[in-house]
Amino acid sequence: MIVYLDNNATTPLSDPVKKKINESFELYGNPSSFHSLGVKARNVIEIARGKIAAAIGSDAKEVLFTSCGTESDNIAIQGLLKSTKKKHIVSSKIEHPAVLNVIKYFEASGYDVSWVDVDRYGRVNPEDVAVLIRPDTAIVSIMMANNEIGTIQPIKEITDKVKEVSKDVIIHTDAVQAFGKVKFKVRELGVDMLSISSHKVNGPKGVGALYIRKGLKISPILYGGHHEKGIKPGTENILGIVGFGEAASQAVENIEYKIGKIRELKERLKNGINRSVDNIEINGHPDEVLSNTLNVSFKGIEGESIIMMLDMEGICVATGSACSSGRLEPSHVLMSMGLDPAVAQGSVRFSLGDYNTLEEIDYVVEKLPPIIERLREISPLEIK
Ligand code: PLP
């Protein structure tokens, strides 16, 4: 039995997405070619663009296809900074490396960066962002939902407060984890740019999208042809884009029902762990949190060993961020929330998806307690 609870790392392809990709294998024409095969390929790309736009509430012209969420974040931040003389950036301490490391690069190159603190639940206070805005602030980049703890940020409030201080500041949000798990429309949020990624919503890997508000001009960070308005040059990944379009439509279909269903499973898991394991801490906001994400610190043990033991029972989970597994220092997210490093080391992320069942959750609740007990018996670490 395999119980996959690592959906924040990536998700399996859904059947409709597989079917859509399968139907598209013969679309080998270059979408930039003027002959009929090229036109056919162009048409399916534009249909997919329309689906992404409908899913996020934008105009199709405002959607740019990219190679992944990381590339969307890079194009947004680097592209904007290249297009302006302003050299002040505002971001939070708990961003994904796809944002964090881009901004750190600019910081090392002489840009001034204000890193916003988060509270003990990993939440940013909009007022804390607004007070940092200066005449030379180019961009504010705050993620919509955190990949490790699931905490959801008040993006609309942040946008409103920042725009009250200055209408010129560009606001980007990394919505890679929020898309399909939080109901939103870009216009209501008021952001200027927003990143999403296909493989987090049962679509194929290697394709993402960046929403760029109409009228906002950013510079390319990659030089080449005219594709995607010259901002993301390179012949389009047709199969990926077709799959992403289908996945995006599915991600927002019956979203409230899906959120509720997954939340019920997560609550069952949380209650089961709470009932049978002592000395734990649940990390993240109690209410403003993704319905699929449960981050638990098991005191006195290391998350890595829990993952290995769970894996032997067929249960796939993550510690820290899966994107950076193999790394043993405590998560920057948990540290920014003020967790004791020893407690942060024992954290495990359970991230549920559309295909998890009640039986699977009960299986985890049955297998986990003896694993924790055994690991605590042999652990040299003390429970403080
Ligand atoms: N941003 C967030 C919040 C993520 O969780 C991830 C992936 O884990 C990314 C960006 C990067 O997305 P991709 O894997 O598509 O590059």
Tab-separated table of C-alpha atoms in Angstrom, residues 84-236:
chain	number	residue	atom	x	y	z
A	84	THR	CA	13.267	50.081	-13.191
A	85	LYS	CA	15.969	52.153	-11.506
A	86	LYS	CA	14.394	51.618	-8.067
A	87	LYS	CA	16.502	49.427	-5.832
A	88	HIS	CA	14.410	48.582	-2.770
A	89	ILE	CA	12.652	45.222	-2.404
A	90	VAL	CA	10.211	44.030	0.269
A	91	SER	CA	9.626	40.335	0.907
A	92	SER	CA	8.935	37.936	3.768
A	93	LYS	CA	11.360	35.674	5.598
A	94	ILE	CA	9.360	32.557	4.806
A	95	GLU	CA	9.290	32.656	1.013
A	96	HIS	CA	10.052	29.579	-1.072
A	97	PRO	CA	13.674	29.491	-2.325
A	98	ALA	CA	12.336	30.380	-5.807
A	99	VAL	CA	11.685	33.887	-4.426
A	100	LEU	CA	14.056	33.986	-1.454
A	101	ASN	CA	17.192	33.169	-3.409
A	102	VAL	CA	16.377	35.528	-6.283
A	103	ILE	CA	16.019	38.396	-3.833
A	104	LYS	CA	19.125	37.343	-1.903
A	105	TYR	CA	21.027	37.517	-5.186
A	106	PHE	CA	19.895	41.133	-5.698
A	107	GLU	CA	20.695	41.915	-2.058
A	108	ALA	CA	24.239	40.664	-2.587
A	109	SER	CA	24.457	42.820	-5.729
A	110	GLY	CA	23.729	46.028	-3.802
A	111	TYR	CA	19.928	46.204	-3.676
A	112	ASP	CA	18.322	47.126	-0.377
A	113	VAL	CA	15.966	44.444	0.911
A	114	SER	CA	13.481	44.705	3.796
A	115	TRP	CA	12.635	41.208	5.037
A	116	VAL	CA	9.256	41.232	6.776
A	117	ASP	CA	8.919	39.166	9.951
A	118	VAL	CA	6.120	36.671	10.484
A	119	ASP	CA	4.275	35.877	13.718
A	120	ARG	CA	4.427	32.518	15.494
A	121	TYR	CA	1.890	31.116	13.027
A	122	GLY	CA	3.927	32.236	10.016
A	123	ARG	CA	1.637	35.146	9.169
A	124	VAL	CA	2.648	38.523	7.799
A	125	ASN	CA	0.954	41.617	9.212
A	126	PRO	CA	-0.106	43.922	6.306
A	127	GLU	CA	0.770	47.012	8.391
A	128	ASP	CA	4.326	45.700	8.770
A	129	VAL	CA	4.637	45.620	4.989
A	130	ALA	CA	3.073	49.039	4.392
A	131	VAL	CA	5.443	50.869	6.784
A	132	LEU	CA	8.425	49.619	4.805
A	133	ILE	CA	7.336	51.215	1.524
A	134	ARG	CA	9.656	54.000	0.335
A	135	PRO	CA	9.826	56.140	-2.813
A	136	ASP	CA	12.477	53.762	-4.176
A	137	THR	CA	10.532	50.538	-3.461
A	138	ALA	CA	10.288	48.614	-6.719
A	139	ILE	CA	8.507	45.428	-5.710
A	140	VAL	CA	6.791	43.650	-2.845
A	141	SER	CA	6.796	39.863	-3.152
A	142	ILE	CA	4.839	37.904	-0.533
A	143	MET	CA	3.669	34.332	-1.073
A	144	MET	CA	-0.035	33.517	-0.878
A	145	ALA	CA	0.352	30.225	1.001
A	146	ASN	CA	3.425	28.648	2.495
A	147	ASN	CA	4.546	25.277	1.179
A	148	GLU	CA	5.838	23.963	4.529
A	149	ILE	CA	3.225	25.047	7.058
A	150	GLY	CA	0.299	25.979	4.795
A	151	THR	CA	-0.276	29.382	6.413
A	152	ILE	CA	-2.269	31.656	4.095
A	153	GLN	CA	-1.251	35.312	3.872
A	154	PRO	CA	-3.744	38.202	3.758
A	155	ILE	CA	-2.688	39.194	0.225
A	156	LYS	CA	-5.635	41.480	-0.493
A	157	GLU	CA	-5.073	43.386	2.753
A	158	ILE	CA	-1.357	43.638	1.994
A	159	THR	CA	-2.088	44.958	-1.510
A	160	ASP	CA	-4.645	47.475	-0.204
A	161	LYS	CA	-2.297	48.798	2.481
A	162	VAL	CA	0.698	49.031	0.155
A	163	LYS	CA	-1.277	50.754	-2.610
A	164	GLU	CA	-2.612	53.241	-0.030
A	165	VAL	CA	0.992	54.285	0.574
A	166	SER	CA	2.077	54.139	-3.087
A	167	LYS	CA	0.275	53.143	-6.250
A	168	ASP	CA	3.626	52.720	-8.051
A	169	VAL	CA	4.900	49.749	-6.075
A	170	ILE	CA	4.521	46.483	-7.963
A	171	ILE	CA	3.085	43.573	-5.990
A	172	HIS	CA	3.913	39.986	-6.842
A	173	THR	CA	2.593	36.907	-5.095
A	174	ASP	CA	3.832	33.356	-5.394
A	175	ALA	CA	0.533	31.469	-5.505
A	176	VAL	CA	2.110	28.126	-6.442
A	177	GLN	CA	0.746	26.408	-3.308
A	178	ALA	CA	-2.448	28.443	-3.066
A	179	PHE	CA	-3.760	27.782	-6.575
A	180	GLY	CA	-6.471	25.114	-6.460
A	181	LYS	CA	-6.486	25.189	-2.636
A	182	VAL	CA	-7.569	28.777	-1.991
A	183	LYS	CA	-10.395	30.444	-3.896
A	184	PHE	CA	-9.116	33.696	-5.424
A	185	LYS	CA	-9.412	35.970	-8.428
A	186	VAL	CA	-6.425	38.135	-9.382
A	187	ARG	CA	-8.516	41.273	-9.895
A	188	GLU	CA	-9.962	41.033	-6.391
A	189	LEU	CA	-6.509	40.529	-4.891
A	190	GLY	CA	-5.226	43.596	-6.727
A	191	VAL	CA	-1.781	42.094	-7.331
A	192	ASP	CA	0.274	43.026	-10.398
A	193	MET	CA	1.903	39.632	-10.914
A	194	LEU	CA	1.089	36.119	-9.696
A	195	SER	CA	2.937	32.819	-10.187
A	196	ILE	CA	1.398	29.352	-10.485
A	197	SER	CA	2.722	25.898	-11.384
A	198	SER	CA	1.067	22.969	-13.130
A	199	HIS	CA	2.508	20.030	-11.218
A	200	LYS	CA	0.973	21.159	-7.917
A	201	VAL	CA	-2.546	20.762	-9.342
A	202	ASN	CA	-2.391	17.323	-10.964
A	203	GLY	CA	-0.883	18.699	-14.159
A	204	PRO	CA	2.430	17.800	-15.806
A	205	LYS	CA	5.803	18.963	-14.516
A	206	GLY	CA	7.873	21.539	-16.373
A	207	VAL	CA	5.149	24.092	-17.022
A	208	GLY	CA	3.956	27.109	-15.089
A	209	ALA	CA	2.300	30.447	-15.691
A	210	LEU	CA	2.803	34.049	-14.711
A	211	TYR	CA	-0.048	36.535	-14.578
A	212	ILE	CA	1.155	40.010	-15.549
A	213	ARG	CA	-1.447	42.741	-15.145
A	214	LYS	CA	-2.362	44.470	-18.397
A	215	GLY	CA	-0.263	47.601	-18.852
A	216	LEU	CA	2.669	46.416	-16.732
A	217	LYS	CA	5.848	46.116	-18.764
A	218	ILE	CA	8.723	43.996	-17.509
A	219	SER	CA	12.085	43.219	-19.127
A	220	PRO	CA	13.025	39.761	-20.383
A	221	ILE	CA	15.550	37.777	-18.370
A	222	LEU	CA	16.092	35.316	-21.210
A	223	TYR	CA	16.767	36.502	-24.767
A	224	GLY	CA	15.529	34.789	-27.886
A	225	GLY	CA	12.492	34.819	-30.153
A	226	HIS	CA	9.129	36.499	-29.908
A	227	HIS	CA	7.397	33.688	-27.996
A	228	GLU	CA	5.235	34.679	-25.037
A	229	LYS	CA	5.670	38.358	-25.874
A	230	GLY	CA	9.445	37.939	-25.888
A	231	ILE	CA	9.384	37.551	-22.094
A	232	LYS	CA	9.667	33.759	-22.185
A	233	PRO	CA	11.303	32.968	-25.536
A	234	GLY	CA	11.576	29.380	-26.723
A	235	THR	CA	9.286	27.041	-28.640
A	236	GLU	CA	6.318	26.290	-26.431
